[in-house]
Amino acid sequence: MQRFNQYEPFNVFRFEVTEWPYPLHNHSYFEIIFIEKGQGVHCLNEHQFTYQEGDVFLLRPQDYHIFAIASSTQFCYLRFTEFFFQNNQEPHWQQTIDYLFNTPYHIHGSLVKMEEEKKRLHGLLAVLIHEYEHRQKPFAENILTYIMRSVLSLLARNIFEQSFLTEKETPKRSHLLDSILVYVRQHIYSPEKLRMEQLANHLHYSANYLSIFFKRHMGESLQQYILRYKLKLVESRLVYSDWSISQIAFELGFSDESHLNKLFKKYYQYTPGDFRKRMIESKTTAVLKDFA
């Protein structure tokens, strides 16, 4: 499989084709794909989705895809590396990024279903393209950054709302499981709300029933699931931010840096500091190899 690389933190790539010119591939970067016109099929991580004008897809570096074009399609790609997220220390913004990178949204195809939301996003896209084409003007980079944050926040909201729509269409048992998982994602930064008693009160079930139900369907206890979910967020922070280990520990409700180090090493065989160092070295090696 081919891998496409990008070394600048952000760019916009816009083109129209009648036949898809690229092989199956993944990337060294993230990309938001806007379908500005056209129809066809998007093959993403072995799933197939029909696409049409207004659809929006978000791909992470590990995702692989290819398009099968039915009618002439105009694409607009917003492509960005992890450096785009650095120096953004606001907790709410980081939580949005964590949600986007750790939610299994790809099985639903386009992230935006409602026409009103599509219009909002494409309106933002028009402004972003204009600023990108005139980025030598004063404050253009600031405008680009804040529009991108707005786009990603709107995508996060649409993913979150779709999770509730999906629940309404599933059997009761699946509905309950999805309700638990959504609740955990909502309150992952509030440890006091993740206690089984709080969850039981919220869902109007007994704590004992929910404990047995969750372990039967997920193969692990709720607390084990929450811990693994938090560690995935830690991993994301280590790779895509320059937060210190103590900042990450505090934000995610670990008692202290030592506690996080112990748990992270148990599951990853490395301390958070060693893990971050290995990831940096791995990326540096990949870049040097590409330039060789």
Coordinates of C-alpha atoms in Angstrom, one line a residue:
M1 CA 0.0 0.0 0.0
Q2 CA 1.3 3.4 -0.9
R3 CA 1.8 6.1 1.8
F4 CA 1.5 9.8 1.0
N5 CA 3.6 12.3 3.1
Q6 CA 3.3 15.9 3.9
Y7 CA 5.8 18.1 5.7
E8 CA 4.0 21.5 6.1
P9 CA 1.5 21.8 9.0
F10 CA -1.5 22.7 6.8
N11 CA -2.5 23.0 3.2
V12 CA -5.6 23.0 1.0
F13 CA -5.8 20.8 -2.1
R14 CA -8.7 21.2 -4.5
F15 CA -9.3 19.3 -7.8
E16 CA -11.9 17.8 -10.1
V17 CA -11.6 14.4 -11.8
T18 CA -13.7 11.9 -13.7
E19 CA -11.4 9.0 -12.8
W20 CA -9.7 8.5 -9.5
P21 CA -5.9 8.9 -10.2
Y22 CA -4.4 7.5 -6.9
P23 CA -3.9 3.9 -5.7
L24 CA -5.1 2.6 -2.3
H25 CA -3.2 4.6 0.2
N26 CA -2.9 6.0 3.7
H27 CA -1.1 9.2 4.9
S28 CA 1.4 10.7 7.3
Y29 CA -1.2 13.4 8.1
F30 CA -4.9 14.0 8.7
E31 CA -7.3 15.2 6.1
I32 CA -10.9 16.4 5.9
I33 CA -12.4 15.6 2.5
F34 CA -15.3 17.8 1.2
I35 CA -17.3 16.6 -1.7
E36 CA -18.1 19.8 -3.6
K37 CA -19.9 18.1 -6.4
G38 CA -20.3 14.6 -8.0
Q39 CA -21.2 11.1 -6.9
G40 CA -19.6 7.7 -6.4
V41 CA -18.3 5.3 -3.8
H42 CA -15.7 5.9 -1.1
C43 CA -13.9 2.8 0.0
L44 CA -12.6 3.5 3.5
N45 CA -11.0 0.9 5.7
E46 CA -12.7 -2.0 3.9
H47 CA -16.1 -0.3 4.2
Q48 CA -17.9 1.2 1.2
F49 CA -20.1 4.3 1.3
T50 CA -21.9 6.1 -1.5
Y51 CA -21.0 9.8 -1.6
Q52 CA -22.7 12.9 -3.0
E53 CA -22.4 16.6 -3.0
G54 CA -22.1 18.0 0.5
D55 CA -20.6 14.9 2.1
V56 CA -17.6 15.2 4.5
F57 CA -15.1 12.6 5.5
L58 CA -12.3 12.9 8.2
L59 CA -9.3 10.6 7.8
R60 CA -6.6 9.8 10.4
P61 CA -3.1 8.7 9.4
Q62 CA -3.8 5.0 9.9
D63 CA -6.9 5.1 7.6
Y64 CA -6.6 3.9 4.1
H65 CA -9.0 4.7 1.2
I66 CA -9.7 5.0 -2.5
F67 CA -12.6 6.5 -4.5
A68 CA -14.7 5.0 -7.3
I69 CA -16.1 7.9 -9.2
A70 CA -19.5 7.6 -10.9
S71 CA -19.8 11.3 -12.1
S72 CA -17.2 14.0 -12.3
T73 CA -16.3 14.9 -8.7
Q74 CA -14.8 18.0 -7.2
F75 CA -12.9 17.4 -4.0
C76 CA -11.5 19.8 -1.5
Y77 CA -8.9 18.4 0.9
L78 CA -7.9 20.1 4.1
R79 CA -4.6 18.4 5.1
F80 CA -2.8 18.9 8.3
T81 CA -0.2 17.3 10.5
E82 CA 0.0 16.9 14.3
F83 CA 1.9 20.2 14.4
F84 CA -1.4 21.9 13.7
F85 CA -2.6 20.9 17.2
Q86 CA 0.5 21.9 19.1
N87 CA 0.5 25.2 21.0
N88 CA -3.3 24.8 21.5
Q89 CA -3.3 24.3 25.3
E90 CA -7.0 25.1 25.9
P91 CA -8.6 22.0 27.7
H92 CA -11.9 22.2 25.8
W93 CA -10.1 22.3 22.4
Q94 CA -7.9 19.4 23.4
Q95 CA -11.0 17.4 24.5
T96 CA -12.6 18.0 21.0
I97 CA -9.5 16.6 19.4
D98 CA -9.4 13.6 21.7
Y99 CA -13.1 12.9 20.9
L100 CA -12.4 13.1 17.1
F101 CA -9.4 10.8 17.2
N102 CA -10.8 8.2 19.5
T103 CA -14.4 7.8 18.3
P104 CA -15.2 4.9 15.8
Y105 CA -17.1 7.1 13.4
H106 CA -16.0 5.6 10.1
I107 CA -18.6 2.9 10.0
H108 CA -21.3 5.6 9.3
G109 CA -19.8 7.1 6.1
S110 CA -20.2 10.9 5.7
L111 CA -19.9 12.7 9.1
V112 CA -22.6 15.2 8.1
K113 CA -26.2 14.1 7.3
M114 CA -28.3 17.2 7.8
E115 CA -28.5 19.7 4.9
E116 CA -28.3 22.7 7.3
E117 CA -25.0 21.4 8.7
K118 CA -23.6 20.8 5.3
K119 CA -24.4 24.4 4.3
R120 CA -22.7 25.7 7.5
L121 CA -19.5 23.6 6.9
H122 CA -19.3 24.5 3.2
G123 CA -19.8 28.2 4.1
L124 CA -16.8 27.9 6.4
L125 CA -14.9 26.1 3.7
A126 CA -15.5 29.0 1.2
V127 CA -14.0 31.5 3.7
L128 CA -11.1 29.2 4.5
I129 CA -10.2 28.7 0.9
H130 CA -10.3 32.5 0.3
E131 CA -8.0 33.1 3.3
Y132 CA -5.6 30.3 2.3
E133 CA -5.3 31.8 -1.2
H134 CA -4.5 35.2 0.3
R135 CA -2.5 34.0 3.3
Q136 CA 0.2 36.6 2.7
K137 CA -2.3 39.2 4.1
P138 CA -2.2 40.3 7.8
F139 CA -3.9 37.9 10.3
A140 CA -4.7 35.4 7.6
E141 CA -3.0 32.6 9.5
N142 CA -5.0 33.4 12.6
I143 CA -8.2 33.3 10.6
L144 CA -7.2 30.0 9.0
T145 CA -6.5 28.5 12.5
Y146 CA -9.9 29.5 14.0
I147 CA -11.9 28.4 10.9
M148 CA -10.2 25.0 11.1
R149 CA -11.1 24.8 14.8
S150 CA -14.7 25.7 13.9
V151 CA -14.8 23.0 11.2
L152 CA -13.4 20.3 13.5
S153 CA -15.8 21.3 16.3
L154 CA -18.8 21.1 14.0
L155 CA -17.6 17.7 12.9
A156 CA -17.3 16.5 16.5
R157 CA -20.8 17.8 17.2
N158 CA -22.2 15.9 14.2
I159 CA -20.5 12.7 15.2
F160 CA -21.9 13.0 18.7
E161 CA -25.4 13.7 17.5
Q162 CA -25.3 10.8 15.1
S163 CA -24.4 8.4 18.0
F164 CA -27.8 9.3 19.5
L165 CA -29.7 8.8 16.2
T166 CA -28.0 5.4 15.9
E167 CA -29.2 4.4 19.3
K168 CA -32.8 5.0 18.4
E169 CA -32.6 2.6 15.6
T170 CA -31.1 -0.3 17.5
P171 CA -32.6 -3.0 19.8
K172 CA -33.0 -2.3 23.5
R173 CA -29.9 -4.2 24.5
S174 CA -27.7 -2.4 22.0
H175 CA -29.4 0.9 23.0
L176 CA -28.3 0.4 26.6
L177 CA -24.7 -0.5 25.7
D178 CA -24.5 2.5 23.4
S179 CA -26.0 4.7 26.2
I180 CA -23.2 3.6 28.6
L181 CA -20.5 4.2 26.0
V182 CA -21.8 7.7 25.1
Y183 CA -22.1 8.6 28.8
V184 CA -18.4 7.6 29.3
R185 CA -17.2 9.6 26.4
Q186 CA -19.2 12.6 27.6
H187 CA -17.8 12.5 31.2
I188 CA -14.3 11.1 30.6
Y189 CA -12.8 14.2 32.1
S190 CA -15.0 14.2 35.2
P191 CA -13.9 11.1 37.3
E192 CA -16.7 11.7 39.9
K193 CA -19.3 11.2 37.2
L194 CA -17.8 7.9 36.1
R195 CA -18.6 6.0 39.2
M196 CA -21.0 3.1 38.7
E197 CA -23.6 4.7 41.1
Q198 CA -23.7 7.9 39.1
L199 CA -24.1 6.0 35.8
A200 CA -26.9 3.8 37.4
N201 CA -28.8 6.9 38.5
H202 CA -28.4 8.5 35.1
L203 CA -29.7 5.4 33.2
H204 CA -32.3 4.3 35.9
Y205 CA -30.8 0.8 36.3
S206 CA -29.3 -0.8 39.4
A207 CA -25.5 -0.6 39.7
N208 CA -25.2 -4.4 40.0
Y209 CA -27.3 -5.0 36.9
L210 CA -25.2 -2.5 34.8
S211 CA -21.9 -4.0 36.1
I212 CA -22.9 -7.6 35.1
F213 CA -24.5 -6.3 31.8
F214 CA -21.4 -4.4 30.7
K215 CA -18.9 -7.1 31.5
R216 CA -21.0 -9.7 29.6
H217 CA -21.2 -7.6 26.5
M218 CA -17.7 -5.9 26.5
G219 CA -15.6 -8.7 28.1
E220 CA -14.2 -6.4 30.8
S221 CA -15.5 -4.3 33.7
L222 CA -16.6 -0.7 33.2
Q223 CA -13.6 0.5 35.2
Q224 CA -11.2 -1.4 33.0
Y225 CA -12.9 0.0 29.9
I226 CA -12.6 3.6 31.3
L227 CA -9.0 3.1 32.1
R228 CA -8.1 1.8 28.7
Y229 CA -10.1 4.6 27.1
K230 CA -8.2 7.2 29.2
L231 CA -4.9 5.6 28.3
K232 CA -5.8 5.9 24.6
L233 CA -6.4 9.6 25.3
V234 CA -3.0 9.8 27.0
E235 CA -1.4 8.2 23.9
S236 CA -3.1 10.8 21.7
R237 CA -1.8 13.6 23.9
L238 CA 1.7 12.3 23.9
V239 CA 1.8 12.1 20.1
Y240 CA -0.2 15.1 19.1
S241 CA 0.5 17.7 21.8
D242 CA 3.4 19.1 23.8
W243 CA 1.6 18.8 27.1
S244 CA 3.8 17.7 30.0
I245 CA 3.2 14.3 31.6
S246 CA 2.0 16.0 34.8
Q247 CA -0.5 18.1 32.8
I248 CA -1.9 15.1 31.0
A249 CA -2.2 13.2 34.3
F250 CA -4.1 16.1 36.0
E251 CA -6.4 16.6 33.0
L252 CA -7.4 13.0 32.8
G253 CA -8.0 12.5 36.6
F254 CA -4.9 10.4 37.5
S255 CA -3.8 11.0 41.1
D256 CA -0.4 12.1 40.0
E257 CA 2.3 11.6 37.3
S258 CA 3.7 8.6 39.1
H259 CA 0.3 6.9 39.0
L260 CA 0.0 7.5 35.3
N261 CA 3.5 6.3 34.7
K262 CA 2.8 3.0 36.5
L263 CA -0.5 2.3 34.7
F264 CA 0.8 3.4 31.2
K265 CA 3.9 1.1 31.5
K266 CA 1.6 -1.8 32.5
Y267 CA -0.3 -1.6 29.3
Y268 CA 2.3 -0.2 26.9
Q269 CA 5.6 -1.6 28.3
Y270 CA 7.0 1.9 28.2
T271 CA 6.6 5.0 30.5
P272 CA 4.8 7.9 28.9
G273 CA 8.1 9.8 28.5
D274 CA 9.8 6.8 26.8
F275 CA 6.7 6.3 24.5
R276 CA 6.8 9.9 23.4
K277 CA 10.5 9.7 22.7
R278 CA 10.1 6.6 20.6
M279 CA 7.3 8.2 18.6
I280 CA 9.4 11.3 17.9
E281 CA 12.4 9.1 16.9
S282 CA 10.1 7.0 14.6
K283 CA 8.8 10.1 12.8
T284 CA 12.3 11.5 12.4
T285 CA 13.5 8.3 10.9
A286 CA 10.6 8.2 8.5
V287 CA 11.2 11.8 7.3
L288 CA 15.0 11.1 6.8
K289 CA 14.1 8.0 4.8
D290 CA 11.8 9.9 2.6
F291 CA 14.4 12.5 1.8
A292 CA 17.2 10.0 1.3

